[in-house]
PDB file of C-alpha atoms in Angstrom:
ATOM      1  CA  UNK A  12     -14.042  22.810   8.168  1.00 56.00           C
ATOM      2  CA  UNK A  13     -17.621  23.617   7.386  1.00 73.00           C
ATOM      3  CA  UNK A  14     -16.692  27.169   7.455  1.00 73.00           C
ATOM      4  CA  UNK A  15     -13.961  26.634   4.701  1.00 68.00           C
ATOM      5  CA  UNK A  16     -16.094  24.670   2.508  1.00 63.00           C
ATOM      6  CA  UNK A  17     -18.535  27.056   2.106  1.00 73.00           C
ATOM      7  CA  UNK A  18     -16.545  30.052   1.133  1.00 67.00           C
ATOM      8  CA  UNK A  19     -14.889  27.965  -1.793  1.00 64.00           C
ATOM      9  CA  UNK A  20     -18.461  26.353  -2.310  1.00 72.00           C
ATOM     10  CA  UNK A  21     -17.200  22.800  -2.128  1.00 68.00           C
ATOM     11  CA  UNK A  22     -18.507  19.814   0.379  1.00 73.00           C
ATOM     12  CA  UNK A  23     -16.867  19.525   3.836  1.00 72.00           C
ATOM     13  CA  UNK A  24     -16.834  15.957   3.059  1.00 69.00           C
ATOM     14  CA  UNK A  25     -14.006  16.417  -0.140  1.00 60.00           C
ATOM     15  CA  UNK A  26     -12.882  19.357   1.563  1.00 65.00           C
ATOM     16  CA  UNK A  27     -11.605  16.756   4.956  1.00 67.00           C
ATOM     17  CA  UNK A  28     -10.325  14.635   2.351  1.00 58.00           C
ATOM     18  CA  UNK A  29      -8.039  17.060   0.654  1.00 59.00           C
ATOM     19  CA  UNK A  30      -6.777  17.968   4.028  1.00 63.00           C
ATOM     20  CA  UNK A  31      -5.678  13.983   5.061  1.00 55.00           C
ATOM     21  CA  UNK A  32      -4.915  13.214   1.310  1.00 52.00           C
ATOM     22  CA  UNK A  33      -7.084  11.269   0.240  1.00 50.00           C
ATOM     23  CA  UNK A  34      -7.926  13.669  -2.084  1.00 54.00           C
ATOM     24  CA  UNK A  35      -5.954  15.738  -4.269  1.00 56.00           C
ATOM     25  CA  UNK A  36      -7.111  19.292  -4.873  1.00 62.00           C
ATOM     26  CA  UNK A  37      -8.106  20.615  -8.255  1.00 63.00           C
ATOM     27  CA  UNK A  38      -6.527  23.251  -9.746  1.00 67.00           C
ATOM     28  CA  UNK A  39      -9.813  25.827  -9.331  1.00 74.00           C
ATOM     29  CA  UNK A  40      -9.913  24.540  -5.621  1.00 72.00           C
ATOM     30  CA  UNK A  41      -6.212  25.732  -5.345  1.00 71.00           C
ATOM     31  CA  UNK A  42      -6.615  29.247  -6.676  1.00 80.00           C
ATOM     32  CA  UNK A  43      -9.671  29.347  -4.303  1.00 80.00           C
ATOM     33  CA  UNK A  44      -7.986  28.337  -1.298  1.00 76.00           C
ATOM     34  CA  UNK A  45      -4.889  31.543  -2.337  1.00 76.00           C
ATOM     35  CA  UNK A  46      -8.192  33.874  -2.152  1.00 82.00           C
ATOM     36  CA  UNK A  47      -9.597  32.796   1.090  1.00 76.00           C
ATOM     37  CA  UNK A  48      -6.170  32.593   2.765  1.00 77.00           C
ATOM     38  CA  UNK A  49      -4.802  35.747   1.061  1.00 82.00           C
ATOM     39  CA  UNK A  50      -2.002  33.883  -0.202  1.00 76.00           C
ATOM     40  CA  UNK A  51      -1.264  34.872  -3.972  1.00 80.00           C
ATOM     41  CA  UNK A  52       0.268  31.482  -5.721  1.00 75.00           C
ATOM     42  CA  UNK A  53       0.649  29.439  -2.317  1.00 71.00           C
ATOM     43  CA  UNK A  54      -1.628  26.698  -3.258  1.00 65.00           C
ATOM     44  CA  UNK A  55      -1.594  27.012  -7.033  1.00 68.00           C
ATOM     45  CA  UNK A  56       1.870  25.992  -6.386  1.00 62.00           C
ATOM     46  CA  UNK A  57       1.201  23.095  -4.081  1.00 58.00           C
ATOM     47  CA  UNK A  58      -1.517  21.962  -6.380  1.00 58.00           C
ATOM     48  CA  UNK A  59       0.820  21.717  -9.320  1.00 54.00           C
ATOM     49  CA  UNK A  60       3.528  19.811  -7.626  1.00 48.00           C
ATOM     50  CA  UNK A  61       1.041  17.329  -6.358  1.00 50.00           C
ATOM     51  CA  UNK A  62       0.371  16.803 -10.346  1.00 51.00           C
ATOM     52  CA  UNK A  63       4.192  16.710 -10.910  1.00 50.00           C
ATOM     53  CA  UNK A  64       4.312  13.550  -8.540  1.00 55.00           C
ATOM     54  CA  UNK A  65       5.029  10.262 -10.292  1.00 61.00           C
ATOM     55  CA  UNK A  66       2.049   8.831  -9.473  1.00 70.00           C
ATOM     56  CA  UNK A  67      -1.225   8.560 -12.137  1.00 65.00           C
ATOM     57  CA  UNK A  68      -3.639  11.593 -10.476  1.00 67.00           C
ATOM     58  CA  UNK A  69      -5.938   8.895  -9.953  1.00 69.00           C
ATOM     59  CA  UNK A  70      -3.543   6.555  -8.081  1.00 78.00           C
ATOM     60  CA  UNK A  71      -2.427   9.671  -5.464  1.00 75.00           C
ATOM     61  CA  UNK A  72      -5.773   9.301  -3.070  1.00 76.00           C
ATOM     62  CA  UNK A  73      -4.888   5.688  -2.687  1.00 83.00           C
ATOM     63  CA  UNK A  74      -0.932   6.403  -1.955  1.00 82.00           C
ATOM     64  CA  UNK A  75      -1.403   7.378   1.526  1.00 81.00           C
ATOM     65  CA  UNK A  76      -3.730   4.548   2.196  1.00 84.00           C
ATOM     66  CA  UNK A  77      -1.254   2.292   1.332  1.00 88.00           C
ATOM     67  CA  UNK A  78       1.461   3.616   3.203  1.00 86.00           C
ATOM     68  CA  UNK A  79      -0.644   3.512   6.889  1.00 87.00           C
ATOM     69  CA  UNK A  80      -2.626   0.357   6.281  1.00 92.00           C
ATOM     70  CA  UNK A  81      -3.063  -2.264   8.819  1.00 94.00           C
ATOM     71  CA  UNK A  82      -4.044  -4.778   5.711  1.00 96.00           C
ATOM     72  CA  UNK A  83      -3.500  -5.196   2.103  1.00 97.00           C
ATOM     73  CA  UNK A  84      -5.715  -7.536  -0.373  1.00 98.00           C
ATOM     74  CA  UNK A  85      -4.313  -7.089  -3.634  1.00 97.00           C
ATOM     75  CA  UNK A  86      -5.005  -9.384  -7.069  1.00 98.00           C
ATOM     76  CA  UNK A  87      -2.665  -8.880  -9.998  1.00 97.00           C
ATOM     77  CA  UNK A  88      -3.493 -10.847 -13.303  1.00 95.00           C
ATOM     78  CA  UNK A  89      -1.433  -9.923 -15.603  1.00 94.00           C
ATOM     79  CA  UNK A  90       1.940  -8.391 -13.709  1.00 96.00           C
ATOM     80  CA  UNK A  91       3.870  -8.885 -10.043  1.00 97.00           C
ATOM     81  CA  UNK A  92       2.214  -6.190  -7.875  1.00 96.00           C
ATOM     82  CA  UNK A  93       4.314  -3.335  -7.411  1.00 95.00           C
ATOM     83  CA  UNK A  94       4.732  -3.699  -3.579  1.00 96.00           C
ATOM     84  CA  UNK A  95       6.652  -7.220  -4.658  1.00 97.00           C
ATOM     85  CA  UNK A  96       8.499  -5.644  -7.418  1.00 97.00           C
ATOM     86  CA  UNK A  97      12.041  -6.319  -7.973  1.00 97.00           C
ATOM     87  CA  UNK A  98      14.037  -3.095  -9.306  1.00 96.00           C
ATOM     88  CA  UNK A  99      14.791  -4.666 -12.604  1.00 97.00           C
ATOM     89  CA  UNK A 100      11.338  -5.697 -13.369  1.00 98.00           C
ATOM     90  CA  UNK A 101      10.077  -2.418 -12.294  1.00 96.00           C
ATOM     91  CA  UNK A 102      12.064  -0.685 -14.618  1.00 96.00           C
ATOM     92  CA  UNK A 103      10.955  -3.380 -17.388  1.00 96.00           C
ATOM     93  CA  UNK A 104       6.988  -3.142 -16.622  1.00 94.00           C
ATOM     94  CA  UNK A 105       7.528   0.869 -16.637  1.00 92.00           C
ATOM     95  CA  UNK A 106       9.503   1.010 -19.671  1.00 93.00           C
ATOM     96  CA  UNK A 107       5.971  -0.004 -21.547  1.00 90.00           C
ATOM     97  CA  UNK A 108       5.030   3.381 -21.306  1.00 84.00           C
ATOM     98  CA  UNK A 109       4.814   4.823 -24.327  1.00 83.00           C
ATOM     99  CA  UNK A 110       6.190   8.415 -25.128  1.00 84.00           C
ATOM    100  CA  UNK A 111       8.107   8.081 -21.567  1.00 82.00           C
ATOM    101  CA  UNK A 112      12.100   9.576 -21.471  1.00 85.00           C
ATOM    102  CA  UNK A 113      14.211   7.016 -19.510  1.00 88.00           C
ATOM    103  CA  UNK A 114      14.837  10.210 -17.155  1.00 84.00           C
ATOM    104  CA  UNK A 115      10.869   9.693 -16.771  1.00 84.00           C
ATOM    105  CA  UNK A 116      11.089   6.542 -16.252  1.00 89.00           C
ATOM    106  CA  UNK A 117      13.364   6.330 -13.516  1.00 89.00           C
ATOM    107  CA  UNK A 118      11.660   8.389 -11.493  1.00 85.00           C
ATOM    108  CA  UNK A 119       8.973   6.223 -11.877  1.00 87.00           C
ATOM    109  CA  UNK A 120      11.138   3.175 -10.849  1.00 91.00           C
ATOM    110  CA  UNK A 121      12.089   5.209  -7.685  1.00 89.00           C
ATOM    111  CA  UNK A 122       8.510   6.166  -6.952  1.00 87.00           C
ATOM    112  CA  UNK A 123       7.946   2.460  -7.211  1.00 90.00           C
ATOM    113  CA  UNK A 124      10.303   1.049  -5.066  1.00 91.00           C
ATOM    114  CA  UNK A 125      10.059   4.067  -2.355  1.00 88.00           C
ATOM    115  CA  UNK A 126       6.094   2.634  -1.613  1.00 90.00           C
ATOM    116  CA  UNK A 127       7.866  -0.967  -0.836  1.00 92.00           C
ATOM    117  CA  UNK A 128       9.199   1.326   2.642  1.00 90.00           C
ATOM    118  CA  UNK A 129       5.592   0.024   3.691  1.00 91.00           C
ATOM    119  CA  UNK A 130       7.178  -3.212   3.942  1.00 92.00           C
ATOM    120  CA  UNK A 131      10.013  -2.604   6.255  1.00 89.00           C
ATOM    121  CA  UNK A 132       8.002  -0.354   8.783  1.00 87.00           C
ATOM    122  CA  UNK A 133       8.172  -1.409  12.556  1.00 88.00           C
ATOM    123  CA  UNK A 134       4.537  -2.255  12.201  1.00 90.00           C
ATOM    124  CA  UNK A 135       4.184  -3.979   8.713  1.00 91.00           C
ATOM    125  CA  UNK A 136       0.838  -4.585   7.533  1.00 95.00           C
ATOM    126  CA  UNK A 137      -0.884  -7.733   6.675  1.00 97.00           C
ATOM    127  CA  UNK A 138      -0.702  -8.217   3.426  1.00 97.00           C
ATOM    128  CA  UNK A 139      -2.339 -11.286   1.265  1.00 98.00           C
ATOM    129  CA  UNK A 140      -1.608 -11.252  -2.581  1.00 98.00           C
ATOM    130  CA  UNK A 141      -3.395 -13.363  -5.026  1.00 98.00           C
ATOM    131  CA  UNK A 142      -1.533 -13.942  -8.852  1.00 98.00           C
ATOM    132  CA  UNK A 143      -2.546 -15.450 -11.519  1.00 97.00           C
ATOM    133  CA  UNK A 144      -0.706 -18.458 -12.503  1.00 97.00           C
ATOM    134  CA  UNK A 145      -0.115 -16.737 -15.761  1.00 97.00           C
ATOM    135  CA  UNK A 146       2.053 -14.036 -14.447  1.00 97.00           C
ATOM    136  CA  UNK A 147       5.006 -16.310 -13.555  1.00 98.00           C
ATOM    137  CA  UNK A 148       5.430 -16.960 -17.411  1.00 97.00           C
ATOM    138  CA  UNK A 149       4.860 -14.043 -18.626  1.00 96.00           C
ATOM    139  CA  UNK A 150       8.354 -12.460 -19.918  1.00 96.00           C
ATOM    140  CA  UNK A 151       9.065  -9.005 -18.261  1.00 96.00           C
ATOM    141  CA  UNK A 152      12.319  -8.413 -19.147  1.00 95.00           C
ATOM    142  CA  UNK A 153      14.613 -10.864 -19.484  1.00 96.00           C
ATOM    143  CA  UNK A 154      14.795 -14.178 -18.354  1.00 96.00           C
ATOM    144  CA  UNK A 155      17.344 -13.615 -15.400  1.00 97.00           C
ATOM    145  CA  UNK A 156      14.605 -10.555 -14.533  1.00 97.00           C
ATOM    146  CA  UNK A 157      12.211 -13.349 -14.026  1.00 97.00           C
ATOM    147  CA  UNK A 158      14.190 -15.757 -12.119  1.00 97.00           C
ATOM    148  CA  UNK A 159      15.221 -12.725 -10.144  1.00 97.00           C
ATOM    149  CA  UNK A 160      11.887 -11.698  -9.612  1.00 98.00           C
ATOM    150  CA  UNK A 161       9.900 -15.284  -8.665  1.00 98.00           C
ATOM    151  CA  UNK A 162      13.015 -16.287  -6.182  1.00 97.00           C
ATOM    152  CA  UNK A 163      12.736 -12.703  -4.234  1.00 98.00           C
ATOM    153  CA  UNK A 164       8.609 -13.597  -4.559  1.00 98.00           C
ATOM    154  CA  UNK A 165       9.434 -17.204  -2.514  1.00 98.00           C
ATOM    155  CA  UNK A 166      11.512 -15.162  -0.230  1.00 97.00           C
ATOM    156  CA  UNK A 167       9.165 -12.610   0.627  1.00 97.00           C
ATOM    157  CA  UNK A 168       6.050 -15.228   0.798  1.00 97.00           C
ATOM    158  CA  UNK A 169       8.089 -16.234   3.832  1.00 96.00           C
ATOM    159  CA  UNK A 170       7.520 -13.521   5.800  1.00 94.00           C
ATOM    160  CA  UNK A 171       4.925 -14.058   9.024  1.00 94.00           C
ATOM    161  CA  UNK A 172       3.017 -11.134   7.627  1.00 96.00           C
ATOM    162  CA  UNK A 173       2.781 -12.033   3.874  1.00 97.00           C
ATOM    163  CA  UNK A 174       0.479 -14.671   2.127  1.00 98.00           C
ATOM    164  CA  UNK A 175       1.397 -15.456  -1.349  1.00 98.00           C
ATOM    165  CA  UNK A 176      -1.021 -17.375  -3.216  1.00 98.00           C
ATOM    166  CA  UNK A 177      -1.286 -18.455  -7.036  1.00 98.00           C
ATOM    167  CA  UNK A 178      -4.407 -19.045  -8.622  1.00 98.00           C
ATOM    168  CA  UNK A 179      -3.856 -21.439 -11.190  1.00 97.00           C
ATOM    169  CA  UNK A 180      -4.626 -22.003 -14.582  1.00 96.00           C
ATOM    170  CA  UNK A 181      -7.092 -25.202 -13.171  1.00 96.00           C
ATOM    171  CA  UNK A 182      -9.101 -22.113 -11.866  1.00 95.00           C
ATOM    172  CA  UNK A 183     -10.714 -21.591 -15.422  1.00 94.00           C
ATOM    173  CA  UNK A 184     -12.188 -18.081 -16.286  1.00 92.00           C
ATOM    174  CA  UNK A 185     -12.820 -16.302 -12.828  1.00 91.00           C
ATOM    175  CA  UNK A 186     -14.074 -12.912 -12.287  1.00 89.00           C
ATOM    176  CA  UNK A 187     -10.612 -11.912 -11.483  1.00 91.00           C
ATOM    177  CA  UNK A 188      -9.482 -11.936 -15.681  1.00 89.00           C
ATOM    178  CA  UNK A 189     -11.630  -8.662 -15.298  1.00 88.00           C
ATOM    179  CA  UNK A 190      -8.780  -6.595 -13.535  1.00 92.00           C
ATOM    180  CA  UNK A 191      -6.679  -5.893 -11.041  1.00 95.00           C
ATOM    181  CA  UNK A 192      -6.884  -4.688  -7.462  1.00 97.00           C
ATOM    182  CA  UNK A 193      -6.100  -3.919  -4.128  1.00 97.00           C
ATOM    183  CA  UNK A 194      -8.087  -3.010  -1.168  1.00 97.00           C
ATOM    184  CA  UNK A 195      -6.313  -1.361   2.004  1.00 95.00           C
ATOM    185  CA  UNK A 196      -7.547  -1.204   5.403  1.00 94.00           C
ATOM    186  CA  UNK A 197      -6.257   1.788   7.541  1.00 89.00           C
ATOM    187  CA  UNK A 198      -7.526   2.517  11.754  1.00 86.00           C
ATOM    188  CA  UNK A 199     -10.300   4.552  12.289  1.00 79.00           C
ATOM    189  CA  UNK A 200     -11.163   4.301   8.027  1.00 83.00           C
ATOM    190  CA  UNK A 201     -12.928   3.077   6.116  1.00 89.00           C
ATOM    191  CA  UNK A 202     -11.540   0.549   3.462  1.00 93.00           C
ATOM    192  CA  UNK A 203     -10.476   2.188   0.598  1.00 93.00           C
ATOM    193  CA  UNK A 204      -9.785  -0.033  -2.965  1.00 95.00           C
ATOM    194  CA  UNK A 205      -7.641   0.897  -5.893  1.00 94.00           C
ATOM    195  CA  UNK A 206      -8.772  -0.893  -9.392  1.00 93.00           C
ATOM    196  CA  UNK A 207      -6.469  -1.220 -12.382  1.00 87.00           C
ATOM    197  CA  UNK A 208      -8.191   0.074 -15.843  1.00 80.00           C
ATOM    198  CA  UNK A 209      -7.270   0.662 -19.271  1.00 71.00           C
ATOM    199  CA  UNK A 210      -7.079   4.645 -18.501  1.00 69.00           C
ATOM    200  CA  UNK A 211      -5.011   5.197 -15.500  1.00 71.00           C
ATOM    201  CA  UNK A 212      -7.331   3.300 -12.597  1.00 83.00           C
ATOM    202  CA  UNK A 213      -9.914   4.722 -10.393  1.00 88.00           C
ATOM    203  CA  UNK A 214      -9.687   5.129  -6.567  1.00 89.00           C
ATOM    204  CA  UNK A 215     -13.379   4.056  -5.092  1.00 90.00           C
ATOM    205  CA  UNK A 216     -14.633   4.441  -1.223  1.00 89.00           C
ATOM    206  CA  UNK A 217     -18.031   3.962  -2.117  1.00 92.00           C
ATOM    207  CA  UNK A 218     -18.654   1.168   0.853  1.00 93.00           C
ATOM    208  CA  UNK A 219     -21.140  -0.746  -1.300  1.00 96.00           C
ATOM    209  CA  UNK A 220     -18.083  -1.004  -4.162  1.00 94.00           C
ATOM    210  CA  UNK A 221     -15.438  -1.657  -1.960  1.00 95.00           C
ATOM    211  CA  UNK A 222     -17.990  -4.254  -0.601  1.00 96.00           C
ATOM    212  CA  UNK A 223     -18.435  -6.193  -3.879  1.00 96.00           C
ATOM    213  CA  UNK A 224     -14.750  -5.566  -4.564  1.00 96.00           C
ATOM    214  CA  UNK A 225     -14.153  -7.888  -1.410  1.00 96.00           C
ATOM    215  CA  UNK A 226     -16.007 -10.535  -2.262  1.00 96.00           C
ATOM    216  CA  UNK A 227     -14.114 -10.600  -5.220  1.00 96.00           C
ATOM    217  CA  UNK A 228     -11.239 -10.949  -3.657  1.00 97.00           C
ATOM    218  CA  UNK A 229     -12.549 -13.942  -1.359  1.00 97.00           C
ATOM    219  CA  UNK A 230     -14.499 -15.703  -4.216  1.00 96.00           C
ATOM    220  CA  UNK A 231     -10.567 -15.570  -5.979  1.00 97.00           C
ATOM    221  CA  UNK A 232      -8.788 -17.232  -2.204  1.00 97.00           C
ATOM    222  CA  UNK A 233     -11.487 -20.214  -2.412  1.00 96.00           C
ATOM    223  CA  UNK A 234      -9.875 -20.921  -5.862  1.00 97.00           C
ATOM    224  CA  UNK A 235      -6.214 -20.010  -5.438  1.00 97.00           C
ATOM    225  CA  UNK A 236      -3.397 -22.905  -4.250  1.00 98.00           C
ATOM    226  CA  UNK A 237      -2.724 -23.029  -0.553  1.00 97.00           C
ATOM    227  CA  UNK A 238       0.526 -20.908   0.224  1.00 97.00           C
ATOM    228  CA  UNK A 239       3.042 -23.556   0.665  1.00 97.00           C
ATOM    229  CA  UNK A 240       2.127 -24.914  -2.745  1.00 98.00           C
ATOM    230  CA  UNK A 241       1.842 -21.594  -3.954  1.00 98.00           C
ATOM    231  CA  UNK A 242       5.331 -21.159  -3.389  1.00 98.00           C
ATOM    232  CA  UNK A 243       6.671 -24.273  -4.450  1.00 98.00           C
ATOM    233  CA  UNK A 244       5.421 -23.441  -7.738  1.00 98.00           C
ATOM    234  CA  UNK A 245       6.694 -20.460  -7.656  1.00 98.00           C
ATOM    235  CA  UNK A 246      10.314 -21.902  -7.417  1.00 97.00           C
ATOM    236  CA  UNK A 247       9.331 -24.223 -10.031  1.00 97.00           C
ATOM    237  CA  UNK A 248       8.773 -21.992 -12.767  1.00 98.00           C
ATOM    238  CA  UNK A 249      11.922 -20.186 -11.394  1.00 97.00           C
ATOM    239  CA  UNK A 250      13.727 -23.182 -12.046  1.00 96.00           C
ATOM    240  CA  UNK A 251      12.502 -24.410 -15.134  1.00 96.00           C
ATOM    241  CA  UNK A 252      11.071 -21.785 -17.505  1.00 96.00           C
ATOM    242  CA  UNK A 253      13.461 -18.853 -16.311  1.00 95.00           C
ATOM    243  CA  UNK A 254      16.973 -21.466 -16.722  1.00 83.00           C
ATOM    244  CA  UNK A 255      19.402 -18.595 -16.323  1.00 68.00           C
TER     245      UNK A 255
END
């Protein structure tokens, strides 16, 4: 490893995380990597279908994190997180992107609901979401999109390894209204966090971020609705603002 780094002159450290994933390589690094290994194109071809993935570049370090973790915290403000996702709204939060071909699009939708596979593995991770009241209003769609999407959300709150809580509009402004985020937990890793920006979101593993990022995430539990309520609410809204 330490070998390797130096003759393309980057750190071991990024150099390991290229090599789990948790990294993906730049195009330089690529055409390095061809030199060192004597293999004309091999990597500079890997490289570039890594960048033709439907995933934001800055999203793919956290994909594999995702996939293998023991635990998922996750906040969403202002949209279902995607793990929760029903197909149609999917395709209705993706279809925001501008200058996107429906062919795009779709493959976007796929991406999307190929990560929910986390949920069905034979050892599921935890995983505790927190959503702003505000969410289960907000038109995605259609109206039979919503009432879609907030019954499969009751469903899937039921689940022994899922926590579903809403954090209501009684919660005032909270440091949540800031952004979006999820943190995963993975063995033998560190925790790694993903945060939603107006760009395309940033990846951190600084421990002293991902430390603040937690507390975040607590501070936002104390005020959310216990998970029973949480979920009769949910049905609620289902009921009454989504009338099919």
């Amino acid at each position: 490893m330490s070998e390797l780094a130096a003759k393309v002159s980057y750190s071991p450290s990024l150099v390991a995380m290229i090599e789990t994933g948790r990294r993906s390589p730049s195009k330089k690094l690529a055409e390095l990597l061809d030199v060192v290994f004597g293999l004309p194109g091999t990597f500079a071809r890997l490289e570039k279908r890594l960048r033709d993935v439907p995933f934001p570049a800055s999203f793919r370090p956290f994909v594999p994190h995702e996939a293998e973790a023991t635990s998922l915290q996750w906040y969403e403000h202002s949209i279902v997180p995607g793990l929760l996702q029903t197909e149609a709204y999917a395709r209705a939060v993706l279809s925001t992107k501008p200058n996107t071909a429906e062919d795009e699009i779709e493959e976007l939708v796929a991406a999307r609901m190929r990560r929910q596979e986390v949920l069905r593995r034979e050892d599921p991770p935890l995983l505790w979401f927190l959503i702003d009241e505000g969410v289960l209003y907000r038109e995605v769609g259609t109206a039979e999109v919503m009432r879609d999407l907030l019954m499969h959300l009751a469903e899937m709150s039921r689940g022994p390894n899922i926590t579903i809580q809403i954090v209501p509009f009684s919660a005032g402004a909270h440091s949540g209204l800031l952004g979006a985020f999820v943190i995963a937990e993975v063995d033998d890793s560190p925790p790694i966090a993903y945060l939603e920006t107006a760009a395309e979101g940033e990846t951190a593993e600084d421990p002293t971020v991902v430390a603040r990022i937690a507390l975040t995430f607590d501070n936002l539990r104390s005020k959310a609705l216990p998970d029973v309520a949480s979920r009769d609410m949910i049905m609620r809204v289902a009921e009454e603002r989504w009338k099919a």
